Coordinates of C-alpha atoms and ligand atoms in Angstrom, one line a residue:
M686 CA 12.3 24.6 14.3
K687 CA 11.0 21.3 13.0
T688 CA 7.4 21.1 11.8
T689 CA 5.3 18.0 11.9
I690 CA 2.5 17.5 9.4
S691 CA 0.0 14.9 10.7
V692 CA -2.8 13.7 8.5
I693 CA -5.0 11.4 10.5
K694 CA -8.2 10.1 9.0
A695 CA -11.2 7.9 9.9
D696 CA -14.6 7.0 8.7
I697 CA -16.9 8.1 11.5
G698 CA -20.1 7.5 9.7
S699 CA -21.6 9.1 6.6
L700 CA -24.7 10.3 4.9
A701 CA -27.0 8.0 2.9
G702 CA -24.6 5.1 2.9
H703 CA -20.8 5.0 2.5
H704 CA -21.2 8.2 0.5
V705 CA -20.1 11.5 2.0
V706 CA -19.1 13.0 5.4
H707 CA -21.9 15.1 6.9
P708 CA -20.9 18.8 7.5
D709 CA -22.2 18.7 11.1
T710 CA -19.7 15.9 11.9
M711 CA -16.9 18.0 10.3
A712 CA -18.0 21.0 12.4
A713 CA -17.8 18.8 15.6
A714 CA -14.3 17.7 14.7
S715 CA -13.3 21.2 13.8
K716 CA -14.3 22.4 17.3
V717 CA -11.9 20.0 18.9
L718 CA -9.0 21.0 16.7
A719 CA -9.8 24.7 17.2
E720 CA -9.5 24.2 20.9
A721 CA -6.2 22.4 20.5
K722 CA -5.0 25.3 18.3
S723 CA -6.0 27.8 20.9
Q724 CA -4.0 25.9 23.5
S725 CA -1.0 26.0 21.1
L726 CA -0.9 22.2 20.8
L727 CA -1.5 22.6 17.1
I728 CA -0.1 25.4 15.0
D729 CA -2.7 25.0 12.3
Y730 CA -5.2 22.6 10.9
Y731 CA -7.4 22.0 7.9
I732 CA -10.3 19.6 7.9
T733 CA -11.7 18.0 4.7
H734 CA -13.2 14.8 3.5
V735 CA -13.0 12.4 0.6
G736 CA -16.2 10.3 0.3
D737 CA -17.0 9.0 3.8
D738 CA -13.6 9.6 5.2
L739 CA -13.0 12.5 7.5
E740 CA -9.5 13.9 7.1
L741 CA -7.7 15.9 9.8
I742 CA -4.6 17.8 8.4
M743 CA -2.7 19.2 11.4
T744 CA 0.6 20.9 11.9
H745 CA 2.6 21.1 15.2
T746 CA 6.1 20.8 16.6
R747 CA 5.7 17.7 18.6
G748 CA 7.0 15.0 16.2
E749 CA 5.5 11.9 14.9
L750 CA 3.2 9.6 17.0
D751 CA 2.8 12.3 19.6
T752 CA 0.3 11.2 22.3
K753 CA -1.3 14.6 22.7
V754 CA -1.8 15.2 19.0
H755 CA -3.1 11.7 18.5
E756 CA -5.4 12.1 21.4
T757 CA -6.7 15.3 19.9
A758 CA -7.5 13.5 16.7
W759 CA -9.1 10.7 18.5
N760 CA -11.3 13.1 20.5
A761 CA -12.2 14.9 17.2
F762 CA -13.3 11.6 15.7
K763 CA -15.2 10.6 18.9
E764 CA -17.1 13.9 18.9
A765 CA -17.8 13.6 15.2
A766 CA -19.0 10.0 15.7
K767 CA -21.3 11.2 18.4
V768 CA -23.0 13.7 16.0
A769 CA -23.1 10.9 13.4
K770 CA -25.0 8.7 15.8
E771 CA -27.4 11.5 16.7
L772 CA -28.1 12.1 13.1
G773 CA -28.5 8.4 12.4
L774 CA -25.7 8.5 9.8
Y775 CA -24.7 5.2 8.3
A776 CA -21.9 3.2 10.0
A777 CA -21.5 5.8 12.7
G778 CA -18.1 5.2 14.4
Q779 CA -17.1 2.7 11.7
D780 CA -13.3 3.1 11.9
L781 CA -13.1 3.6 15.7
L782 CA -12.3 0.0 16.6
S783 CA -11.7 0.7 20.3
D784 CA -13.6 2.5 23.0
S785 CA -10.5 3.8 24.7
F786 CA -7.5 5.7 23.6
S787 CA -4.0 4.4 24.5
G788 CA -1.0 6.4 23.6
N789 CA -1.6 6.8 19.8
V790 CA -4.2 6.0 17.3
R791 CA -2.1 3.3 15.6
G792 CA -4.1 0.0 15.6
L793 CA -7.3 1.7 16.8
G794 CA -8.7 2.1 13.3
P795 CA -7.8 5.6 12.0
G796 CA -5.2 5.9 9.2
V797 CA -2.0 8.0 9.9
A798 CA 0.5 9.7 7.7
E799 CA 3.0 11.9 9.5
I800 CA 6.1 13.7 8.4
E801 CA 8.5 15.8 10.5
V802 CA 10.4 18.3 8.4
E803 CA 13.0 21.0 8.7
E804 CA 11.0 23.5 6.7
R805 CA 12.8 24.6 3.5
P806 CA 12.6 28.4 2.7
S807 CA 9.5 27.4 0.7
E808 CA 7.9 24.1 1.7
P809 CA 5.4 23.0 -0.9
I810 CA 3.5 19.8 -0.3
A811 CA 0.6 17.8 -1.8
I812 CA -1.7 15.7 0.3
F813 CA -3.5 12.9 -1.7
M814 CA -6.4 11.3 0.0
A815 CA -8.5 8.4 -1.4
D816 CA -11.7 6.7 -0.6
K817 CA -12.8 3.1 -1.4
T818 CA -9.4 1.6 -1.7
E819 CA -6.3 0.7 0.4
P820 CA -2.7 2.0 1.0
G821 CA -1.1 -0.1 -1.8
A822 CA -3.2 2.0 -4.2
F823 CA -0.4 4.6 -3.9
N824 CA 2.4 2.2 -4.9
L825 CA 2.0 2.8 -8.6
P826 CA 1.7 6.6 -8.6
L827 CA 4.5 7.0 -6.0
Y828 CA 6.7 4.7 -8.1
K829 CA 6.0 6.9 -11.1
M830 CA 6.7 10.1 -9.2
F831 CA 9.9 9.1 -7.6
A832 CA 11.4 6.4 -9.9
D833 CA 10.0 6.7 -13.4
P834 CA 11.8 9.2 -15.7
F835 CA 9.0 9.0 -18.2
N836 CA 6.8 10.6 -15.5
T837 CA 9.4 12.7 -13.7
P838 CA 12.0 14.3 -15.9
G839 CA 13.6 15.7 -12.8
L840 CA 15.2 12.3 -12.2
V841 CA 17.1 12.8 -15.4
I842 CA 17.9 16.5 -15.4
D843 CA 18.0 17.7 -11.8
P844 CA 21.4 16.8 -10.2
T845 CA 19.8 16.5 -6.7
M846 CA 17.3 13.9 -7.9
H847 CA 19.7 12.1 -10.2
N848 CA 21.0 9.7 -7.5
G849 CA 17.5 8.5 -7.1
F850 CA 15.3 7.7 -4.1
K851 CA 15.1 5.0 -1.4
F852 CA 11.8 3.2 -1.0
E853 CA 10.8 1.7 2.4
V854 CA 8.4 -1.1 1.6
L855 CA 6.3 -2.7 4.3
D856 CA 5.1 -6.3 4.2
V857 CA 1.7 -5.7 5.9
Y858 CA 1.2 -9.4 6.5
Q859 CA 4.6 -10.0 8.3
G860 CA 5.0 -6.5 9.8
E861 CA 8.5 -6.3 8.3
A862 CA 10.0 -3.5 6.2
V863 CA 12.8 -3.4 3.6
V864 CA 14.6 -0.4 2.0
L865 CA 15.3 -0.6 -1.7
N866 CA 17.2 1.9 -3.8
A867 CA 15.9 3.2 -7.1
P868 CA 17.1 3.1 -9.8
Q869 CA 19.7 0.5 -8.7
E870 CA 17.2 -2.0 -7.4
L871 CA 14.3 -1.1 -9.6
Y872 CA 13.3 -4.6 -10.5
D873 CA 13.5 -5.8 -6.9
L874 CA 11.3 -2.9 -5.9
L875 CA 8.8 -3.7 -8.6
A876 CA 8.8 -7.4 -7.7
L877 CA 7.4 -6.4 -4.3
I878 CA 5.2 -3.3 -4.9
G879 CA 3.5 -5.0 -7.8
T880 CA 1.6 -6.9 -5.1
P881 CA 0.1 -3.8 -3.5
S882 CA -2.2 -5.8 -1.1
R883 CA 0.8 -7.1 0.7
Y884 CA 3.8 -4.8 0.0
V885 CA 3.1 -1.2 0.6
I886 CA 5.4 1.8 0.0
R887 CA 5.5 3.5 3.4
R888 CA 8.3 6.2 3.1
I889 CA 10.4 7.5 0.3
Y890 CA 13.8 9.2 1.0
R891 CA 16.1 11.1 -1.4
S892 CA 19.2 9.0 -1.8
E893 CA 21.6 12.0 -1.8
D894 CA 20.8 13.2 1.7
N895 CA 18.1 10.9 3.1
L896 CA 15.6 13.8 3.0
L897 CA 12.1 12.3 3.6
G898 CA 10.1 13.0 0.5
A899 CA 6.8 11.1 1.0
V900 CA 4.9 9.1 3.6
V901 CA 1.8 6.9 3.3
S902 CA -0.7 5.7 5.8
I903 CA -0.3 2.0 6.0
E904 CA -3.1 0.9 8.3
R905 CA -5.0 -2.1 7.0
L906 CA -8.2 -2.1 9.0
N907 CA -9.3 -5.6 8.0
L908 CA -6.0 -7.0 9.2
I909 CA -6.3 -5.2 12.5
A910 CA -10.0 -6.1 13.0
G911 CA -9.8 -9.6 11.5
K912 CA -12.9 -8.9 9.6
Y913 CA -14.3 -6.5 7.0
V914 CA -15.1 -3.2 8.6
G915 CA -14.5 -1.0 5.6
K916 CA -11.5 -0.4 3.4
D917 CA -8.4 1.3 4.6
D918 CA -8.9 4.4 2.6
P919 CA -5.3 5.8 2.5
V920 CA -3.5 9.2 2.4
T921 CA -0.1 10.2 1.3
I922 CA 1.9 13.4 2.0
V923 CA 4.4 14.3 -0.8
R924 CA 6.9 17.1 -0.5
L925 CA 7.5 18.9 -3.7
Q926 CA 10.0 20.9 -5.8
H927 CA 13.6 21.9 -5.4
G928 CA 15.2 18.4 -5.7
L929 CA 11.9 16.6 -5.2
P930 CA 9.2 15.9 -7.8
A931 CA 7.6 19.2 -9.1
L932 CA 3.9 19.6 -8.3
G933 CA 3.2 18.8 -12.0
E934 CA 5.3 15.6 -11.8
A935 CA 3.4 14.5 -8.7
L936 CA 0.1 15.2 -10.5
E937 CA 1.2 13.5 -13.7
A938 CA 1.5 10.2 -11.8
F939 CA -2.3 10.2 -11.5
T940 CA -3.1 10.5 -15.2
L941 CA -3.5 6.7 -15.4
P942 CA -6.7 5.7 -13.6
H943 CA -5.1 2.4 -12.5
L944 CA -7.1 -0.4 -11.1
V945 CA -7.2 -0.5 -7.3
P946 CA -9.0 -2.9 -4.9
G947 CA -11.9 -1.6 -2.8
W948 CA -15.0 0.0 -4.3
M949 CA -18.3 -1.7 -3.6
R950 CA -18.2 -3.6 -0.3
G951 CA -14.4 -3.4 -0.4
S952 CA -14.5 -6.4 -2.8
H953 CA -14.0 -5.1 -6.3
Y954 CA -11.2 -3.7 -8.5
G955 CA -12.0 -0.3 -10.1
P956 CA -10.2 2.7 -11.5
L957 CA -8.9 5.4 -9.2
I958 CA -10.6 8.6 -10.4
P959 CA -9.0 11.9 -9.5
V960 CA -11.7 14.4 -8.6
S961 CA -12.2 17.9 -7.2
Q962 CA -13.2 18.4 -3.6
R963 CA -16.7 19.2 -4.9
D964 CA -16.9 15.7 -6.4
A965 CA -15.4 13.9 -3.5
R966 CA -18.5 11.8 -2.9
A967 CA -18.7 8.0 -3.6
T968 CA -21.7 7.4 -5.9
R969 CA -21.6 4.8 -8.7
F970 CA -21.3 1.3 -7.2
D971 CA -20.1 3.2 -4.1
G972 CA -17.3 4.7 -6.1
P973 CA -15.5 4.6 -8.3
P974 CA -12.5 4.7 -5.9
R975 CA -11.9 8.4 -5.6
L976 CA -8.8 10.5 -5.1
I977 CA -8.5 14.2 -4.1
G978 CA -5.3 16.2 -3.9
L979 CA -4.7 19.4 -2.0
G980 CA -1.7 21.6 -2.4
F981 CA -0.3 23.7 0.4
N982 CA 2.7 25.6 1.4
V983 CA 3.9 25.1 5.0
K984 CA 5.4 28.3 6.5
N985 CA 6.4 28.2 10.2
G986 CA 3.9 25.5 10.6
K987 CA 1.0 27.5 9.0
L988 CA -0.9 25.8 6.3
V989 CA -1.0 28.2 3.4
G990 CA -3.7 27.1 0.9
P991 CA -5.1 24.7 -0.1
S992 CA -5.4 24.5 -3.9
D993 CA -7.8 21.8 -5.1
L994 CA -5.4 20.1 -7.4
F995 CA -7.7 17.9 -9.6
D996 CA -10.3 20.7 -10.0
D997 CA -9.0 21.2 -13.5
P998 CA -10.1 20.4 -17.1
A999 CA -6.6 19.0 -17.7
F1000 CA -7.9 15.9 -15.8
D1001 CA -11.2 15.6 -17.7
E1002 CA -9.7 13.0 -20.1
V1003 CA -8.4 10.9 -17.2
R1004 CA -11.9 11.0 -15.7
R1005 CA -13.4 10.0 -19.0
L1006 CA -11.1 7.1 -19.2
A1007 CA -11.9 6.1 -15.6
N1008 CA -15.6 6.2 -16.5
T1009 CA -15.0 3.9 -19.6
I1010 CA -13.0 1.5 -17.4
T1011 CA -15.8 1.7 -14.8
D1012 CA -18.4 0.5 -17.5
Y1013 CA -16.1 -2.2 -18.7
M1014 CA -15.3 -3.6 -15.2
R1015 CA -18.9 -3.4 -14.0
R1016 CA -20.0 -5.6 -16.9
H1017 CA -18.1 -8.5 -15.2
G1018 CA -20.6 -8.4 -12.4
P1019 CA -19.7 -10.8 -9.6
F1020 CA -16.8 -12.4 -11.6
M1021 CA -13.1 -12.0 -11.1
P1022 CA -11.1 -10.0 -12.0
H1023 CA -13.7 -7.4 -11.2
R1024 CA -14.4 -9.1 -7.9
L1025 CA -11.2 -9.5 -5.7
E1026 CA -9.2 -12.7 -5.4
P1027 CA -10.1 -15.2 -2.7
T1028 CA -7.3 -14.2 -0.3
E1029 CA -8.7 -10.6 -0.2
M1030 CA -12.3 -11.8 0.1
E1031 CA -11.4 -13.6 3.3
Y1032 CA -12.1 -10.4 5.2
T1033 CA -15.6 -9.9 3.7
T1034 CA -18.8 -11.7 4.4
L1035 CA -18.2 -14.2 1.5
P1036 CA -16.7 -16.9 3.7
I1037 CA -20.1 -17.2 5.5
I1038 CA -21.8 -18.0 2.2
L1039 CA -19.1 -20.5 1.3
E1040 CA -19.3 -22.1 4.7
K1041 CA -23.1 -22.6 4.2
L1042 CA -22.4 -24.5 0.9
R1043 CA -19.7 -26.7 2.3
S1044 CA -21.9 -29.5 3.6
R1045 CA -23.4 -29.8 0.1
F1046 CA -20.1 -30.7 -1.5
K1047 CA -19.8 -34.5 -2.1
K1048 CA -16.4 -36.2 -2.7
E1049 CA -15.8 -36.9 -6.4
S1050 CA -13.0 -39.4 -6.4
D1051 CA -12.3 -39.1 -10.2
V1052 CA -12.1 -35.4 -10.1
Y1053 CA -9.8 -35.6 -7.1
K1054 CA -7.4 -37.9 -9.0
V1055 CA -7.2 -35.7 -12.0
K1056 CA -6.5 -32.7 -9.7
E1057 CA -3.7 -34.7 -8.0
S1058 CA -2.1 -35.6 -11.2
I1059 CA -2.1 -32.0 -12.4
Y1060 CA -0.5 -31.1 -9.1
S1061 CA 2.2 -33.7 -9.3
K1062 CA 3.0 -32.7 -12.8
E1063 CA 3.4 -29.1 -11.8
K1064 CA 5.7 -30.2 -8.9
S1065 CA 8.0 -32.2 -11.1
G1066 CA 8.4 -29.2 -13.6
P1067 CA 8.3 -29.1 -17.3
S1068 CA 11.2 -31.6 -17.9
G1069 CA 10.5 -33.7 -14.8
D1070 CA 8.4 -36.5 -16.4
Ligands
13P1305 P1 12.4 23.4 -8.6 O1 13.4 22.3 -8.8 O2 13.0 24.7 -8.2 O3 11.3 23.0 -7.7 O4 11.8 23.6 -10.1 C1 11.3 22.5 -10.9 C2 10.1 22.9 -11.5 O5 9.2 23.5 -10.9 C3 9.8 22.3 -12.9 O6 8.4 22.4 -13.2
13P1306 P1 -15.7 2.5 3.2 O1 -14.5 1.6 3.4 O2 -15.4 3.7 2.5 O3 -16.4 2.7 4.5 O4 -16.7 1.7 2.2 C1 -17.3 0.5 2.6 C2 -18.1 -0.1 1.6 O5 -18.5 -1.2 1.9 C3 -18.5 0.5 0.3 O6 -19.3 -0.2 -0.5
MG1307 MG1 -17.8 3.9 5.3
MG1308 MG1 -14.2 5.3 3.1

């Protein structure tokens, strides 16, 4: 029997701003999933949230992109959004970009990470879910988990892991994917995934036998909607142990609160802070970008667990560092590199402000000439005078 783990998430509205999912909306979603479970469409499910994102963790035997499972998730979001509207929650229905469902939720707003597995005798997994950032935020930690021996000693000492992993990287602007082998093509891989706004790790396979080890939700809402409607708060499912990263190796990858885009108005870089479920509420400056991790065992499709993985003093120093970085970044105010670069700001409301200023710009011929000469110098290269 093959088991599919589907994590489908959406922001359907939240309490007091882009802050936290309301329990009544979770209850509404839960009712829909309970019904699907009673009809044996789902084997099991677990509902949670990180910040204002409602996360549906579901197991079944129907494979990826299954119409019925996706429709169930869509209905759960719709029901939750209905309650959000009744309660007057903020941005009710935010991520539901369409009124109608057609086949699967891809392109309709929700984020999707799905993995179909032949269950191992013990099938440990971790699900990492983030708010106030985007899918490329997982590039760095996934690289560390599956390609960096300083993070994951299993790459050196476990014969099954020693042949490395294959990374499927998606160019979200072109809609093209490439598979790169680590460690053989490590530098090529880094050349791409170092630009996480464009190149996003989507799947990771074990080289030895093509076993699928991790999947990431790759939806970029702004690119779908063509305007800013919220960030694309991502999830990743990581399989663990026995020839894959140990749980502790997966968690070790989050000990650097690295800078990720998102945060306030989806327009700022900030540190990704790993928190417990209890603290999964966006607060300071609508953040800082938050990460939760839940550990499960999957047995015959049943979700055993979860364990709240960052609910641990061992992550206190990571959080302290994240808070120090938060102070430092915030002091830049509206200046880059705290504020995102212009290409990323295209999807915010900033272009409206810039457009208003356009008519007030007057041609300055001298300045233009200087600019042109700099440009031509660059074009001819350092020795091209
Ligand atoms: P397995 O390879 O059996 O998962 O054990 C590795 C481990 O847990 C090291 O911490
Ligand atoms: P979300 O993407 O989590 O909805 O946040 C939007 C926002 O603008 C936060 O300031
Ligand atoms: Mg929101
Ligand atoms: Mg969110």
